[in-house]
XYZ file of C-alpha atoms in Angstrom:
324
model
C -0.150 -0.030 -0.014
C 1.281 3.038 -1.360
C 1.437 6.064 2.269
C 1.187 9.676 1.084
C 1.141 13.236 2.788
C -0.289 16.130 2.845
C 1.705 19.332 3.576
C 1.818 19.830 7.024
C 1.630 16.359 7.916
C 4.517 15.068 6.504
C 6.781 13.313 9.244
C 10.192 14.192 11.226
C 12.880 12.915 8.238
C 14.650 9.387 9.443
C 17.895 8.304 8.325
C 15.909 5.102 6.642
C 13.133 6.612 4.406
C 13.143 9.449 2.582
C 10.186 11.453 1.055
C 9.381 12.204 -3.013
C 7.223 14.780 -4.332
C 4.597 14.782 -6.545
C 1.452 15.763 -8.496
C -2.837 14.089 -7.768
C -1.959 12.864 -11.689
C 0.986 10.794 -11.008
C -0.930 7.840 -9.184
C -3.115 8.168 -13.184
C -0.123 7.968 -15.040
C 2.422 5.531 -13.223
C -0.176 2.776 -11.897
C 0.672 -0.551 -13.224
C -1.357 -3.758 -12.220
C 1.131 -4.982 -9.484
C 1.311 -1.568 -7.868
C -1.162 -1.687 -5.185
C -4.491 -1.236 -5.649
C -5.224 1.488 -2.513
C -2.893 4.656 -1.133
C -3.343 5.586 2.999
C -3.451 9.130 3.028
C -1.509 10.716 6.287
C -1.071 7.509 7.908
C -0.951 7.155 11.316
C -2.869 10.578 12.102
C -6.493 11.489 12.683
C -7.370 12.296 9.554
C -5.898 8.860 8.254
C -7.578 7.796 5.184
C -7.795 4.770 2.839
C -8.028 5.533 -0.756
C -8.985 3.033 -4.137
C -5.756 3.773 -6.245
C -6.345 1.328 -8.828
C -8.703 1.990 -12.372
C -11.096 3.139 -12.502
C -10.555 5.100 -9.857
C -7.432 6.953 -10.940
C -8.979 8.208 -13.414
C -10.030 10.733 -10.361
C -6.934 11.717 -9.187
C -5.891 12.706 -12.725
C -8.862 14.635 -12.381
C -8.133 16.532 -9.025
C -4.472 16.612 -10.510
C -5.863 19.080 -13.819
C -7.480 21.238 -12.204
C -4.286 22.272 -9.686
C -2.494 23.755 -12.700
C -2.233 28.044 -11.269
C 1.125 28.152 -9.435
C 2.129 28.389 -5.375
C 0.834 31.802 -4.390
C 4.939 32.609 -3.684
C 3.558 35.649 -1.305
C 1.825 33.536 0.731
C 3.216 32.855 4.322
C 1.541 29.442 5.583
C 2.494 28.687 9.736
C 2.214 25.197 11.421
C -0.380 25.305 14.193
C 0.270 22.152 15.554
C 3.301 20.459 15.613
C 5.646 23.949 14.903
C 7.054 26.090 17.038
C 6.026 29.134 17.519
C 8.015 31.287 19.775
C 11.494 30.540 21.904
C 14.394 30.315 20.549
C 14.116 27.179 17.372
C 11.238 29.553 15.914
C 14.041 32.101 16.179
C 16.345 29.961 14.447
C 13.533 29.187 11.764
C 12.828 32.355 11.454
C 16.098 33.945 10.553
C 15.489 31.489 6.689
C 11.467 32.412 6.980
C 12.096 34.342 3.310
C 13.466 31.146 1.723
C 10.967 28.941 2.808
C 7.638 30.909 1.934
C 9.191 31.830 -0.882
C 9.170 28.027 -2.476
C 5.308 28.181 -0.226
C 6.463 26.005 2.446
C 5.588 26.380 5.857
C 8.147 28.838 7.415
C 8.078 27.118 10.755
C 8.024 23.465 9.979
C 10.804 20.978 12.037
C 9.719 18.251 9.681
C 11.321 19.571 6.366
C 11.309 17.693 2.739
C 11.539 20.729 0.660
C 10.414 19.619 -2.604
C 11.601 15.952 -2.653
C 14.770 13.956 -1.587
C 15.808 14.194 -5.415
C 15.334 17.253 -6.202
C 16.701 18.279 -2.447
C 20.126 16.490 -3.222
C 20.219 18.221 -6.649
C 19.623 21.862 -5.917
C 22.585 21.507 -2.729
C 24.976 19.986 -5.330
C 24.041 22.531 -7.795
C 23.860 26.052 -5.809
C 25.787 24.639 -3.173
C 28.809 22.083 -4.315
C 27.374 19.903 -1.557
C 27.230 16.074 -1.805
C 28.701 14.430 1.178
C 27.396 15.224 4.923
C 31.221 16.543 5.717
C 30.822 19.135 2.403
C 27.327 20.505 4.364
C 29.101 20.539 7.809
C 31.859 23.003 6.064
C 29.297 25.177 3.854
C 27.417 25.575 7.015
C 29.993 26.920 9.722
C 31.330 29.052 7.567
C 27.465 30.747 7.319
C 27.563 30.255 11.159
C 30.376 32.055 10.763
C 30.195 36.025 11.344
C 33.992 36.853 11.441
C 34.935 37.371 8.080
C 32.324 36.812 6.338
C 31.354 40.390 5.077
C 34.511 42.866 5.692
C 33.198 45.299 3.044
C 30.201 45.965 4.352
C 31.100 44.650 8.266
C 33.820 47.821 7.771
C 31.368 50.384 6.799
C 28.083 50.249 9.281
C 31.093 49.239 12.390
C 32.568 53.341 11.294
C 28.687 54.007 11.830
C 28.351 52.392 15.007
C 32.151 53.402 16.389
C 30.735 57.096 15.571
C 26.869 57.569 16.572
C 28.642 56.093 19.753
C 31.689 58.889 20.029
C 28.781 61.512 19.358
C 25.704 60.266 20.441
C 22.685 59.917 17.803
C 22.211 60.544 13.962
C 25.343 60.508 11.536
C 25.736 62.721 8.772
C 26.008 60.687 5.579
C 28.762 63.198 4.258
C 29.921 62.987 7.630
C 30.709 58.835 7.161
C 32.091 59.308 4.152
C 35.237 61.156 4.684
C 35.760 58.727 8.191
C 35.906 56.222 5.693
C 38.585 57.904 3.292
C 40.454 59.248 6.948
C 40.441 55.873 8.732
C 41.947 53.689 4.995
C 44.354 56.176 4.359
C 45.451 56.014 7.841
C 45.105 52.272 7.472
C 47.372 52.341 4.793
C 50.799 53.125 5.945
C 50.491 49.604 8.173
C 49.499 49.297 11.707
C 49.597 47.541 14.226
C 46.883 44.996 15.469
C 46.242 42.344 17.629
C 44.308 38.646 16.043
C 43.898 35.603 17.314
C 47.699 34.731 16.467
C 48.790 37.604 18.288
C 49.902 40.678 17.594
C 50.641 41.735 14.192
C 52.250 44.204 11.758
C 49.733 44.872 8.483
C 51.373 45.839 5.353
C 51.737 48.423 3.201
C 48.643 49.399 1.095
C 49.809 51.967 -2.739
C 48.450 54.917 -2.587
C 45.793 53.508 -5.891
C 44.355 50.824 -4.399
C 43.592 53.365 -0.947
C 41.943 55.286 -2.820
C 39.702 52.265 -4.923
C 38.944 51.141 -2.156
C 38.138 54.856 -0.208
C 35.519 54.627 -3.632
C 34.097 51.646 -3.654
C 33.108 51.549 0.661
C 31.861 54.894 -0.029
C 30.197 53.733 -3.488
C 28.746 50.902 -0.963
C 27.785 53.471 1.839
C 25.129 55.322 -1.359
C 23.633 51.715 -1.305
C 22.777 51.395 2.604
C 21.423 54.487 2.390
C 19.587 54.177 -0.443
C 18.252 49.994 1.129
C 17.268 52.089 4.402
C 14.926 54.792 3.314
C 13.074 51.886 1.545
C 12.806 49.942 4.740
C 11.555 52.708 6.302
C 8.833 53.387 3.638
C 8.011 50.224 3.924
C 7.721 49.847 7.641
C 10.561 48.010 8.116
C 12.874 49.609 10.091
C 12.112 52.706 12.150
C 12.280 55.781 10.859
C 15.458 56.462 13.949
C 16.920 52.963 13.417
C 19.978 52.046 11.054
C 21.135 48.731 9.937
C 23.757 47.334 12.134
C 24.713 44.567 10.336
C 24.592 41.978 7.762
C 24.471 39.310 9.453
C 21.229 37.977 8.943
C 22.223 38.059 5.251
C 24.878 34.692 6.315
C 21.985 33.268 9.559
C 19.071 33.285 7.480
C 20.892 30.954 4.885
C 22.107 28.897 7.797
C 18.494 28.199 8.945
C 17.864 27.083 5.191
C 20.971 25.144 4.853
C 20.413 23.077 7.661
C 16.108 22.518 6.697
C 17.918 21.553 3.062
C 20.314 18.979 4.933
C 17.580 17.795 6.176
C 16.071 17.324 3.435
C 18.554 15.506 1.625
C 19.783 13.475 4.800
C 23.019 14.797 5.606
C 22.371 16.626 8.434
C 20.603 15.945 12.307
C 18.220 18.461 14.116
C 20.102 19.817 16.882
C 19.248 23.154 18.672
C 21.374 26.431 18.646
C 20.125 29.707 20.073
C 18.902 31.905 17.362
C 21.083 35.114 16.917
C 19.670 38.368 17.744
C 16.145 38.612 16.085
C 17.025 42.652 15.855
C 20.802 42.241 14.506
C 20.212 39.414 12.457
C 16.814 40.593 11.196
C 16.019 38.627 7.919
C 14.584 41.742 5.550
C 17.347 43.920 6.457
C 20.497 41.619 5.800
C 18.943 40.161 2.596
C 17.583 43.126 0.369
C 20.860 44.825 1.688
C 23.314 42.571 1.129
C 22.129 40.843 -1.738
C 21.334 40.793 -5.336
C 21.749 43.940 -7.359
C 17.931 44.715 -7.396
C 16.525 47.714 -7.612
C 16.195 48.997 -4.223
C 12.633 48.583 -4.121
C 11.771 45.301 -5.021
C 13.658 42.461 -2.782
C 12.042 44.578 0.408
C 8.773 44.707 -1.118
C 8.494 40.932 -1.327
C 9.508 40.833 1.675
C 7.017 43.463 3.242
C 3.765 41.014 0.640
C 4.488 37.928 2.283
C 5.497 38.995 5.879
C 1.817 40.566 5.861
C -0.306 37.293 3.922
C -1.398 34.442 5.283
C -3.308 31.645 3.146
C -4.287 28.140 3.036
C -1.847 24.938 2.057
C -1.864 23.511 -2.066
C -2.441 19.955 -2.978
C 0.421 18.677 -2.732
C 0.948 14.902 -1.443
C 3.829 13.454 -0.844
C 4.677 9.469 -1.762
C 7.243 7.538 0.934
C 10.197 5.182 0.256
C 12.300 3.343 1.612
C 16.731 4.983 0.538
C 18.338 2.150 -1.499
């Protein structure tokens, strides 16, 4: 007997079973006389149901599958009211990567993540991240969770503004911020003694042309940051008197997603870890500030839509099989 699951009723991944995703019409296309005549929907749950899958009943599956041709509503937000954390450290950790999950039409707080099925998750991890083994997945996960050195230019610019705000108490003029970048980088160009995890080291001198190019690049970045912040304020993501302090959320959000992607592929095991500061790692700020070259309104608008809408689930079903 085939076992299938609807969204929200998926079992937690385990090492001995994988799940694949299929549309309803799949049963009508692949059924053969040697296949089971019945399927069980959501086995072992209060809504368990036994349904016929053999002809002529398979025609009904084909009809249902033909009706559901509209694409998933990528702007909707699905939340599990039962079986998924809605508050606490685990929920905050899942929420860091919620935008990536909502984009795929999945429940943002589902612990039993299977993505688009075992085969698809394996392919996507390999193509997008070069992950083909548990060891490679662990390496990517560690890199994404390490805030040091991940976004050095962005963090330099934002840390400098935080320092100025702390020293002078309050708003930092953009022109003064740009001038401060130039002063700091020119001062560092002559070499300086710094304390690192390896001990006291001396940085090498930097040619004048390279220094000026760095200054120009960081000043251009400042303009980009302020444009995004203006859009955030217009969209209500950022309060009028606040500003972005870090883009660590860019990596933390992907680390949250990587944990689930590894779970869906079978390379990860569930483990609780305290999420970073919610204010410091707010996903919309990190993702739209750090990623892509799209106009400032594009990603931010999608974020606002995703975080203010909620609707029901679709008609996807899941087929279980034993891993070879």
